[in-house]
mmCIF file of C-alpha atoms and ligand atoms in Angstrom:
data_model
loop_
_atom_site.group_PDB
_atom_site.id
_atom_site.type_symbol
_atom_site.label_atom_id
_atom_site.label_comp_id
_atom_site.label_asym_id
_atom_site.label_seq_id
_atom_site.Cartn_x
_atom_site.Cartn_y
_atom_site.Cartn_z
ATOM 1 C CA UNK A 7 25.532 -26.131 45.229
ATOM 2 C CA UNK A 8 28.564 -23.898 45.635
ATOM 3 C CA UNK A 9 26.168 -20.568 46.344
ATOM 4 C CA UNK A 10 27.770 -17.460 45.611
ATOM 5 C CA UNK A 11 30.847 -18.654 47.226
ATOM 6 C CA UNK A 12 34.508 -17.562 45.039
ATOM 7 C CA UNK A 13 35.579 -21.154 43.305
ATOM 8 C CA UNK A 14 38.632 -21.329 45.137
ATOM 9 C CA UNK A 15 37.199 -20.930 48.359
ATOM 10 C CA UNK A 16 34.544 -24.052 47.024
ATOM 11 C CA UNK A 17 37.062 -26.002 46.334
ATOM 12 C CA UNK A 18 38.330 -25.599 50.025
ATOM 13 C CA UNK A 19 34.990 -26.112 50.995
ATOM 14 C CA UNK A 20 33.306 -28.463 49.384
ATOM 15 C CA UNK A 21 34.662 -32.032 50.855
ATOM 16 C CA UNK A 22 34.874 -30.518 54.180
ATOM 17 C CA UNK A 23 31.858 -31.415 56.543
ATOM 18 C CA UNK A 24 31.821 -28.612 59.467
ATOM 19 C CA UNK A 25 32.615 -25.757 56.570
ATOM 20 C CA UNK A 26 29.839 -26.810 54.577
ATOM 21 C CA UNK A 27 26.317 -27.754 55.797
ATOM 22 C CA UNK A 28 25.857 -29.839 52.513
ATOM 23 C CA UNK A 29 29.463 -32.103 52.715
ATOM 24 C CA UNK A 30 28.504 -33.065 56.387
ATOM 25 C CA UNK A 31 25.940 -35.206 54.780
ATOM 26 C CA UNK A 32 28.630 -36.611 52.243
ATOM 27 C CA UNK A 33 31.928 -36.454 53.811
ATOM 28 C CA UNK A 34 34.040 -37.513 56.900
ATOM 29 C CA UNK A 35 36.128 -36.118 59.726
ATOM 30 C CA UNK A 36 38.060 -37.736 61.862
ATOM 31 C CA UNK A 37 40.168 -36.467 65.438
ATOM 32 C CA UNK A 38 42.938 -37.853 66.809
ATOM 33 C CA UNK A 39 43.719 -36.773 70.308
ATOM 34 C CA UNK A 40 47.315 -35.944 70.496
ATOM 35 C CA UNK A 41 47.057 -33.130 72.064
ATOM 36 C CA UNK A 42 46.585 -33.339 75.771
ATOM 37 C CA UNK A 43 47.995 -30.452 77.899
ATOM 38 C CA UNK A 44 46.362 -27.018 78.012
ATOM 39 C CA UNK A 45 47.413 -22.896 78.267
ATOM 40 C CA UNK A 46 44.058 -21.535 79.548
ATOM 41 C CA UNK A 47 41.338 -22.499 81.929
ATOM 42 C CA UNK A 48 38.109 -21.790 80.990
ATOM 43 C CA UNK A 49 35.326 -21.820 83.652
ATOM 44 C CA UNK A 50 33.389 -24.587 81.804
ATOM 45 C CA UNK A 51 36.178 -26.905 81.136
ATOM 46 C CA UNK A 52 37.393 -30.415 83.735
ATOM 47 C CA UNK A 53 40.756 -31.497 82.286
ATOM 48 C CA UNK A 54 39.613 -34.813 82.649
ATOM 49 C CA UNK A 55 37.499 -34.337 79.951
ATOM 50 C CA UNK A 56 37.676 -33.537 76.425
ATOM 51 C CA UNK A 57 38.388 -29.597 75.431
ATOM 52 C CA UNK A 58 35.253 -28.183 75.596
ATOM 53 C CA UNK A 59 35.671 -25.559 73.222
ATOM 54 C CA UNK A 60 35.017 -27.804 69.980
ATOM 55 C CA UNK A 61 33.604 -30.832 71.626
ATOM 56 C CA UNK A 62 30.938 -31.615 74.245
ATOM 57 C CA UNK A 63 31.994 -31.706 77.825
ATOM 58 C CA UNK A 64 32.145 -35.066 79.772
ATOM 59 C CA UNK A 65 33.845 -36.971 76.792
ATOM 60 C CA UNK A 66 37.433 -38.713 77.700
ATOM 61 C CA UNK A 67 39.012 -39.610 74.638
ATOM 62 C CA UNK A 68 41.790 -42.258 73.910
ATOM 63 C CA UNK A 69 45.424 -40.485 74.345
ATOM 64 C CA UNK A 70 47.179 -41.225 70.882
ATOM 65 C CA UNK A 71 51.508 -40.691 70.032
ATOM 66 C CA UNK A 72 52.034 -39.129 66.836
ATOM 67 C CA UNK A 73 52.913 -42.130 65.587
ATOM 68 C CA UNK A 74 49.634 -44.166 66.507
ATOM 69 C CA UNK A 75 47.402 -41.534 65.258
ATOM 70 C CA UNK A 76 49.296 -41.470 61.989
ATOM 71 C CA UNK A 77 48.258 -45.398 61.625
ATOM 72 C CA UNK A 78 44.840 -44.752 62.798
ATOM 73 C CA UNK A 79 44.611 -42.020 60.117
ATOM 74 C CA UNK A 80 45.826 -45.079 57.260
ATOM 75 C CA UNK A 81 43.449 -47.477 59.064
ATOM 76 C CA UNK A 82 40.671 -44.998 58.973
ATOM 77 C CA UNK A 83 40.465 -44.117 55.713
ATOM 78 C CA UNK A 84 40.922 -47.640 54.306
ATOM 79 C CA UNK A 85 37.601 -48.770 55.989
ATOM 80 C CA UNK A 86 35.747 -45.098 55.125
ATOM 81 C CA UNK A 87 35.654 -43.627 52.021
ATOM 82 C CA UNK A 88 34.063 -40.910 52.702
ATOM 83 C CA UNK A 89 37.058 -39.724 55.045
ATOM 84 C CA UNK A 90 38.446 -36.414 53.619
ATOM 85 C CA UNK A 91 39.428 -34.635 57.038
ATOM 86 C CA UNK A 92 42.435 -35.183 59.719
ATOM 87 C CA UNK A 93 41.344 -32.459 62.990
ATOM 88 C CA UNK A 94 43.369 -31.903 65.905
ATOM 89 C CA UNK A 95 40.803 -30.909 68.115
ATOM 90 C CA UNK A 96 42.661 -31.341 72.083
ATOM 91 C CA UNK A 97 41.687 -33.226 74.303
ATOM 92 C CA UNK A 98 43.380 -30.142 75.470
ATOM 93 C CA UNK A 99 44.756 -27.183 72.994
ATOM 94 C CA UNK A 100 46.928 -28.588 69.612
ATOM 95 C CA UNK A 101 48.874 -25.545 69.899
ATOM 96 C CA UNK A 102 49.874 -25.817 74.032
ATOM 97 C CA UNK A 103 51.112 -29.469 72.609
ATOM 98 C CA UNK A 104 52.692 -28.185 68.894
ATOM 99 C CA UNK A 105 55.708 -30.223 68.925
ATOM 100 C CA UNK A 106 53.291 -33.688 69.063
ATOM 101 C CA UNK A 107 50.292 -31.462 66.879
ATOM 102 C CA UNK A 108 52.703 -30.497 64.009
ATOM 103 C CA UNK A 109 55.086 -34.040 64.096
ATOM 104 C CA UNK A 110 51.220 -35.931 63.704
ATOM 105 C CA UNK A 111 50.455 -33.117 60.794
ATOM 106 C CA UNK A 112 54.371 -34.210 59.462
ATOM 107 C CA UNK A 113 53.184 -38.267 59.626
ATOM 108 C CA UNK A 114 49.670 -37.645 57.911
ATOM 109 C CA UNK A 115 51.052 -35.172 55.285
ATOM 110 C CA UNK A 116 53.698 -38.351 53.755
ATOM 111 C CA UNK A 117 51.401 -40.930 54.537
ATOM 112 C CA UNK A 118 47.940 -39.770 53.339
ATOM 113 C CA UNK A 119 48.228 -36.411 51.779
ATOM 114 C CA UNK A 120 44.658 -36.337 50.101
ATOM 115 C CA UNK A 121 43.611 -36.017 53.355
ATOM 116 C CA UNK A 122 42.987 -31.815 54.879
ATOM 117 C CA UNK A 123 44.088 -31.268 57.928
ATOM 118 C CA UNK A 124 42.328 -29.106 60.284
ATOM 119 C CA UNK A 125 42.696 -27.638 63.583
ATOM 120 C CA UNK A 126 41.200 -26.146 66.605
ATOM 121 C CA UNK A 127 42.562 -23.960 69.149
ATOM 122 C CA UNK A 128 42.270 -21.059 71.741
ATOM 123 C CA UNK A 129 44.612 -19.235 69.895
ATOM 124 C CA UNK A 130 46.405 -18.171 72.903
ATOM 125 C CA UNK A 131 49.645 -19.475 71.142
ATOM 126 C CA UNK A 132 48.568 -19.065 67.705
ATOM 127 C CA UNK A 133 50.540 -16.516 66.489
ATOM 128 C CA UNK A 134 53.322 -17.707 67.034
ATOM 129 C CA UNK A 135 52.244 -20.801 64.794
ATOM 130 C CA UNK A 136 50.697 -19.083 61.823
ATOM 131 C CA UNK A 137 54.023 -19.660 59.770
ATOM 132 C CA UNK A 138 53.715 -23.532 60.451
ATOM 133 C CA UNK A 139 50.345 -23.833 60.158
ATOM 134 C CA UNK A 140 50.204 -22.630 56.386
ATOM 135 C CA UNK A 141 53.683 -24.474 55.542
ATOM 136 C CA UNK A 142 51.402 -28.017 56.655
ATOM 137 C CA UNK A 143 48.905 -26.695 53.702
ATOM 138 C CA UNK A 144 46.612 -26.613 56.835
ATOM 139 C CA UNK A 145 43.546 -24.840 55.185
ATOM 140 C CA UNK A 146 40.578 -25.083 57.993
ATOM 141 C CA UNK A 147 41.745 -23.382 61.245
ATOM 142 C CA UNK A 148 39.059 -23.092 64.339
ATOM 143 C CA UNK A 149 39.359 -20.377 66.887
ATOM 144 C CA UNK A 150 37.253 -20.415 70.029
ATOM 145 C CA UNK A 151 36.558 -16.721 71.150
ATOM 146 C CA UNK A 152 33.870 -16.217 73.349
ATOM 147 C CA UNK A 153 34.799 -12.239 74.034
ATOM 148 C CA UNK A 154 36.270 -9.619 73.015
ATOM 149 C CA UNK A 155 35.916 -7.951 76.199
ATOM 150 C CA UNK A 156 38.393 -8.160 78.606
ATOM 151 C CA UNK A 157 35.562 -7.408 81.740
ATOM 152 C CA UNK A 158 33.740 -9.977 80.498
ATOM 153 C CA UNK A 159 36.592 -12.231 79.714
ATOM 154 C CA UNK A 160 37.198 -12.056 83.334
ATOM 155 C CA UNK A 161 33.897 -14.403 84.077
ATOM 156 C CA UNK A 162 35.086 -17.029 81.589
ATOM 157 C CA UNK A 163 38.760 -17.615 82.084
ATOM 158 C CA UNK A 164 39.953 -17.867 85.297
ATOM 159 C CA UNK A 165 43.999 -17.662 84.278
ATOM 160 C CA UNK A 166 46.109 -18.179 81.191
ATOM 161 C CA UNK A 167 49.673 -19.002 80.797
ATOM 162 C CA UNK A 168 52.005 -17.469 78.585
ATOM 163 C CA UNK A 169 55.772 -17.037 78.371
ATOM 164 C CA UNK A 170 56.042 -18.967 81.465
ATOM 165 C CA UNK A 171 53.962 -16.839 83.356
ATOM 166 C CA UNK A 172 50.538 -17.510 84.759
ATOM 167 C CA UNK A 173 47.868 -14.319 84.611
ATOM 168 C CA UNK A 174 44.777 -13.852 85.796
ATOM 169 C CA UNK A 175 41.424 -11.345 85.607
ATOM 170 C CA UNK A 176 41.468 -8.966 83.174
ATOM 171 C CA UNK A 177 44.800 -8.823 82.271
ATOM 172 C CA UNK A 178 44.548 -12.647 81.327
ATOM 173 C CA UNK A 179 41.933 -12.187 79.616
ATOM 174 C CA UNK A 180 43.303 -8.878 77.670
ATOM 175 C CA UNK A 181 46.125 -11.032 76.601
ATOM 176 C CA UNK A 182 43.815 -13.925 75.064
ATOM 177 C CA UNK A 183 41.780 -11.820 73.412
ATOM 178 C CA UNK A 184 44.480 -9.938 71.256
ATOM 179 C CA UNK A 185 46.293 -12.853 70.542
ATOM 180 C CA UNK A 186 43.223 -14.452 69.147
ATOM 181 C CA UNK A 187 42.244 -11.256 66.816
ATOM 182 C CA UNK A 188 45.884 -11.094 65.765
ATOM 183 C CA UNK A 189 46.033 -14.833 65.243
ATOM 184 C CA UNK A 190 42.775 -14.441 63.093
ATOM 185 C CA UNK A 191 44.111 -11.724 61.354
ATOM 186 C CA UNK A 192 46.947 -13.285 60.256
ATOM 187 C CA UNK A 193 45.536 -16.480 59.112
ATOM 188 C CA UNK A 194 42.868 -14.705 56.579
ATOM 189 C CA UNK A 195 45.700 -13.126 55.154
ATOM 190 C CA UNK A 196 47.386 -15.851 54.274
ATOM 191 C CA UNK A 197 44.010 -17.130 52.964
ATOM 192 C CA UNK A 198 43.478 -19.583 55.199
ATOM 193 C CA UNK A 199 39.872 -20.664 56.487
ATOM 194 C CA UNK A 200 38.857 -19.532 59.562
ATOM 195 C CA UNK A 201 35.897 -20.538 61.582
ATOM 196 C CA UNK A 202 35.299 -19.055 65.163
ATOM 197 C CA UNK A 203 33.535 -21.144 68.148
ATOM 198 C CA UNK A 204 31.720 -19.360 70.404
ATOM 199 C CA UNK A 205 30.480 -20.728 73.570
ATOM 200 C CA UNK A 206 26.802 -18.904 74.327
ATOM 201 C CA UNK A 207 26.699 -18.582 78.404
ATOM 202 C CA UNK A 208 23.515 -17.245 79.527
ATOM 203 C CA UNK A 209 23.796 -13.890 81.838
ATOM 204 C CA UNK A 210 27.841 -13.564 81.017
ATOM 205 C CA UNK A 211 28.537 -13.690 77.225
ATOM 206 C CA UNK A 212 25.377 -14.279 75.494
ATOM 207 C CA UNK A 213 24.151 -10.676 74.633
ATOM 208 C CA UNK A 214 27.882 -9.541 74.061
ATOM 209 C CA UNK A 215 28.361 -12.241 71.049
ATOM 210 C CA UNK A 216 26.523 -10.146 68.600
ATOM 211 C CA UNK A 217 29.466 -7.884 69.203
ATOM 212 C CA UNK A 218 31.997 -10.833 69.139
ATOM 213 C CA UNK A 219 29.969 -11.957 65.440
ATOM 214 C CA UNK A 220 31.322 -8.297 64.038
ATOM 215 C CA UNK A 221 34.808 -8.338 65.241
ATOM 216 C CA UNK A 222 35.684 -11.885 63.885
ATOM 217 C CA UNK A 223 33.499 -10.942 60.641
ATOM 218 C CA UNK A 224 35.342 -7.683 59.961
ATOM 219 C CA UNK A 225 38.931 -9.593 60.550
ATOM 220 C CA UNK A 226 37.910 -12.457 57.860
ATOM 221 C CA UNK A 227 36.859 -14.889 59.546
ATOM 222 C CA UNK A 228 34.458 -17.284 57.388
ATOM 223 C CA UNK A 229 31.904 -19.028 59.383
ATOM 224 C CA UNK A 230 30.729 -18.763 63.142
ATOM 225 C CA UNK A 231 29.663 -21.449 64.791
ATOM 226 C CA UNK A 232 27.760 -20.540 68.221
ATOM 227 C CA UNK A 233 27.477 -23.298 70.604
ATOM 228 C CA UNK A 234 25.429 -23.912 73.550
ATOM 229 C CA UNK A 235 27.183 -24.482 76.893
ATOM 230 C CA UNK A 236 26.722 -27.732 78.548
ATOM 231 C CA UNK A 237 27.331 -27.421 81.982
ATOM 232 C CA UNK A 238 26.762 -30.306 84.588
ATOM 233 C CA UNK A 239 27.486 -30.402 88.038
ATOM 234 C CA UNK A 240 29.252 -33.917 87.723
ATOM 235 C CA UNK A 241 31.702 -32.900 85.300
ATOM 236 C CA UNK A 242 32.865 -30.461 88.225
ATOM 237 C CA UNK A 243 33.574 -26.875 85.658
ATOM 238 C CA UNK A 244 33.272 -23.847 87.932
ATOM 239 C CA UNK A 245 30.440 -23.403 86.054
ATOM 240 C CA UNK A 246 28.666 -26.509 86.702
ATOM 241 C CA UNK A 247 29.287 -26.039 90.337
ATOM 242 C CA UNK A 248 28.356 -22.067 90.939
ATOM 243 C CA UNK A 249 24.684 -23.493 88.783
ATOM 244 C CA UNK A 250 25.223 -21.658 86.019
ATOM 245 C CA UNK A 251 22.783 -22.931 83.278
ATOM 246 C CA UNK A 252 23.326 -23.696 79.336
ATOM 247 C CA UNK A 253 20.840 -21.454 77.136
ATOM 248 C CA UNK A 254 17.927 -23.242 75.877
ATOM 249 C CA UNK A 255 17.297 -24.722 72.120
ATOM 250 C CA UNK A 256 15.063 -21.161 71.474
ATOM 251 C CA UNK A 257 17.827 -18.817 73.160
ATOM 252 C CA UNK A 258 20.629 -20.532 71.154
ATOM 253 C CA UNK A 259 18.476 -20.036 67.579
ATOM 254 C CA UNK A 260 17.570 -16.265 68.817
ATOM 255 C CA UNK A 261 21.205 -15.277 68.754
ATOM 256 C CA UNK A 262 22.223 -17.490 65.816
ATOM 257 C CA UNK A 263 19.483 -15.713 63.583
ATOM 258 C CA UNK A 264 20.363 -12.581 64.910
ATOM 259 C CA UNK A 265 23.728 -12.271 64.138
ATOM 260 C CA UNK A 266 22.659 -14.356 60.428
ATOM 261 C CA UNK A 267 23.060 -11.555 58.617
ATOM 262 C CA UNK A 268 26.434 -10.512 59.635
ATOM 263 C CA UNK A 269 27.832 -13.644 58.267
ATOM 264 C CA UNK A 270 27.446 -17.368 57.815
ATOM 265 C CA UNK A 271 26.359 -19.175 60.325
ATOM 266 C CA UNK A 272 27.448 -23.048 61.448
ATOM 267 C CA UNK A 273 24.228 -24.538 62.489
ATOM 268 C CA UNK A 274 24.951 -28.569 62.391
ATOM 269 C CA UNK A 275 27.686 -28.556 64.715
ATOM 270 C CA UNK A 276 27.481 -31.738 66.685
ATOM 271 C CA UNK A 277 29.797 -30.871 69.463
ATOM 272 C CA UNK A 278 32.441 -33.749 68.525
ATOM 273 C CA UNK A 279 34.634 -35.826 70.883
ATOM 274 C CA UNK A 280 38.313 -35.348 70.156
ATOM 275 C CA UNK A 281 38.167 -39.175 68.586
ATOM 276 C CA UNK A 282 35.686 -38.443 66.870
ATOM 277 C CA UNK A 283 35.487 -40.612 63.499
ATOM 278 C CA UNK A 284 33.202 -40.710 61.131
ATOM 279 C CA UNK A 285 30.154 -38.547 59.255
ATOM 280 C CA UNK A 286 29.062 -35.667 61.962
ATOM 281 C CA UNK A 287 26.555 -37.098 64.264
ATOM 282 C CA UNK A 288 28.014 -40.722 63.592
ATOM 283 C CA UNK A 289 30.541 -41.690 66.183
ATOM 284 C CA UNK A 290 33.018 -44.940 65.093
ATOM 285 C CA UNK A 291 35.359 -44.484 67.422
ATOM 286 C CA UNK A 292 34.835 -47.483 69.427
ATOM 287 C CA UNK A 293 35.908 -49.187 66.073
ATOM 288 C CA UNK A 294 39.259 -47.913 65.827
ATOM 289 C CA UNK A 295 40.693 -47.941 69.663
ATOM 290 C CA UNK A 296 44.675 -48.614 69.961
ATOM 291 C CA UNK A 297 44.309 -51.804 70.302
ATOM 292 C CA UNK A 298 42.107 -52.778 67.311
ATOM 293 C CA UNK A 299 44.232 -50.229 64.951
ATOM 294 C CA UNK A 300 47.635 -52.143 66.089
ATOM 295 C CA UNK A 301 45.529 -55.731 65.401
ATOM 296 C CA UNK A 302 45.222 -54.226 61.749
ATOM 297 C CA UNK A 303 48.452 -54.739 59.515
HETATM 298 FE FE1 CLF B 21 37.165 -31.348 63.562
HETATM 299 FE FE2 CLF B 21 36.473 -28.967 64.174
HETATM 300 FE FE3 CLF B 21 37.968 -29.402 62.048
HETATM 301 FE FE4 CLF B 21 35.411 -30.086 62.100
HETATM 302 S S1 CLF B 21 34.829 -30.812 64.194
HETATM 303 S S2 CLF B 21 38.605 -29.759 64.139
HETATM 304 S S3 CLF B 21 36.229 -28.005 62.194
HETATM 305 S S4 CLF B 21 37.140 -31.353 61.417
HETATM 306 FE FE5 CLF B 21 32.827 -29.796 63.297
HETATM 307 FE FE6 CLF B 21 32.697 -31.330 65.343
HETATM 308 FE FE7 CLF B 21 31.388 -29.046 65.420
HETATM 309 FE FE8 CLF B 21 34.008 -29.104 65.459
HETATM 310 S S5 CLF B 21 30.953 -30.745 64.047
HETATM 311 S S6 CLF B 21 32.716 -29.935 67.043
HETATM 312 S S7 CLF B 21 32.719 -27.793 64.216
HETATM 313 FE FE1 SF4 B 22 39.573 -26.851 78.587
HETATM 314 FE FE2 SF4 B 22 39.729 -26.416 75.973
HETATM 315 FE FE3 SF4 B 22 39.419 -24.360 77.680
HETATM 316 FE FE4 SF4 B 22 41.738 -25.674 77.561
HETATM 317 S S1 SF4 B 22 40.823 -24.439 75.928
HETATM 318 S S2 SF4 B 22 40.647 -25.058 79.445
HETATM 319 S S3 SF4 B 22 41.064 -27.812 77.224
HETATM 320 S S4 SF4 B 22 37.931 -26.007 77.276
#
């Protein structure tokens, strides 16, 4: 049912599967990954890997143009029905690759346009991109914040680069976390959907997201989604390599219920790949690799 949710937000809700626990069981999302360069290192991430801020570590996803992913999109949504969302989701950050991000958006917007198109980012570079962003009708935006505390910012990111300059401790981390409140800000404004990521670290963030739950909830954003770190040696993160451990099933729930009442909760994330296709927790994309989508006329 639609809850006590305004009908205009519903209606933005409704067909989309990670903004509403009941679509995920009825409705689609797909990711192409366009996006492949990154602005930020985050202790938990290997570049070889998928963007670990909206998908689970230790994925490598198939590189797509513009171009392909707009015919993957077509090919996509003939064979599933149920496909009613286009996210850019890395494998690095859409918005540290926005000229290949926004000409993909451009493609999908001509070609399919019942399709919403949705996003996930950093949002080191995101306000600079709010303007585009709602002129693509883009109403589902993701930002990952995992602090709003520059100390403890410090422990997660180990640089950032911005206006062709690379920073580091604090003052990197100072810099990422305004721009992502002021790129929050400005997207509930313009009434766009927000969701925020959070990435629970045990011993270094996981107490100080109950504080992170309030400052995204008092800018607007709509829905938090807490995730669990998963950190392996193998996939060679700093984290994976200085041991530090992923919080268990029990620790995770603790700090989701606890910050419940604050505001709504995301509890059926399933930590995507950026291919992903398909319902959440159903993964097609060995169906629609390059070379099968190009065999398809
Ligand atoms: Fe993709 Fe993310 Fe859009 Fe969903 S995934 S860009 S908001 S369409 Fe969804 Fe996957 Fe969790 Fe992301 S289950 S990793 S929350
Ligand atoms: Fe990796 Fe994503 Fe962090 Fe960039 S934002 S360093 S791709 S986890």
């Amino acid at each position: 049912g639609s809850g006590d949710l305004p009908t205009e937000i519903w209606e933005k809700v409704k067909n989309h599967p990670c903004y509403s626990e009941e679509a995920h069981h009825h409705y689609a999302r797909m990711h192409v990954a366009v996006a492949p360069a990154c602005n930020i290192q985050c202790n938990y991430c290997n570049r070889k890997y998928d963007c670990a801020n909206e998908s689970r570590p230790g994925v490598v996803s198939e590189k797509l143009s513009p171009e392909q992913a707009a015919k993957k999109v077509l090919a996509v949504a003939s064979t599933i029905p149920q496909m009613t969302v286009l996210g850019i989701a890395g494998p690095g950050d859409p918005l540290a690759n926005p000229e290949k991000t926004f000409k993909t958006f451009e493609l999908i917007s001509r070609t399919a346009p019942d399709i919403k198109l949705c996003l996930s980012t950093n949002g080191l570079a995101l306000p600079d991109h709010v303007d585009t962003i709602a002129g693509f009708n883009v109403d589902h935006v993701t930002i990952t914040i995992n602090m709003v505390d520059p100390e403890i910012g410090a422990r997660i990111y180990p640089w950032v680069f911005w206006k062709h300059k690379r920073y580091t401790g604090v003052e990197a981390a100072k810099l990422l976390t305004d721009r992502q409140l002021q790129g929050l800000e400005m997207l509930t404004e313009r009434g766009i959907l927000c969701k925020v990521n959070s990435v629970m670290i045990p011993g270094v963030n996981d107490r100080h997201l109950i504080e992170v739950n309030k400052a995204v909830k008092s800018r607007g954003a709509f829905l938090h989604n807490i995730m669990p770190l998963i950190s392996a040696a193998e996939h060679g993160t700093v984290f994976g390599l200085t041991g530090q451990r992923g919080p268990s099933a029990q620790e995770l729930k603790a700090l989701q219920d606890s910050c419940e009442g604050e505001m709504n909760m995301m509890r059926h994330c399933r930590q995507c790949r950026a291919d992903a296709v398909g319902l959440l927790g159903e993964d097609r994309s060995a169906e629609f690799t390059t070379d099968k989508i190009m065999a398809m006329e």
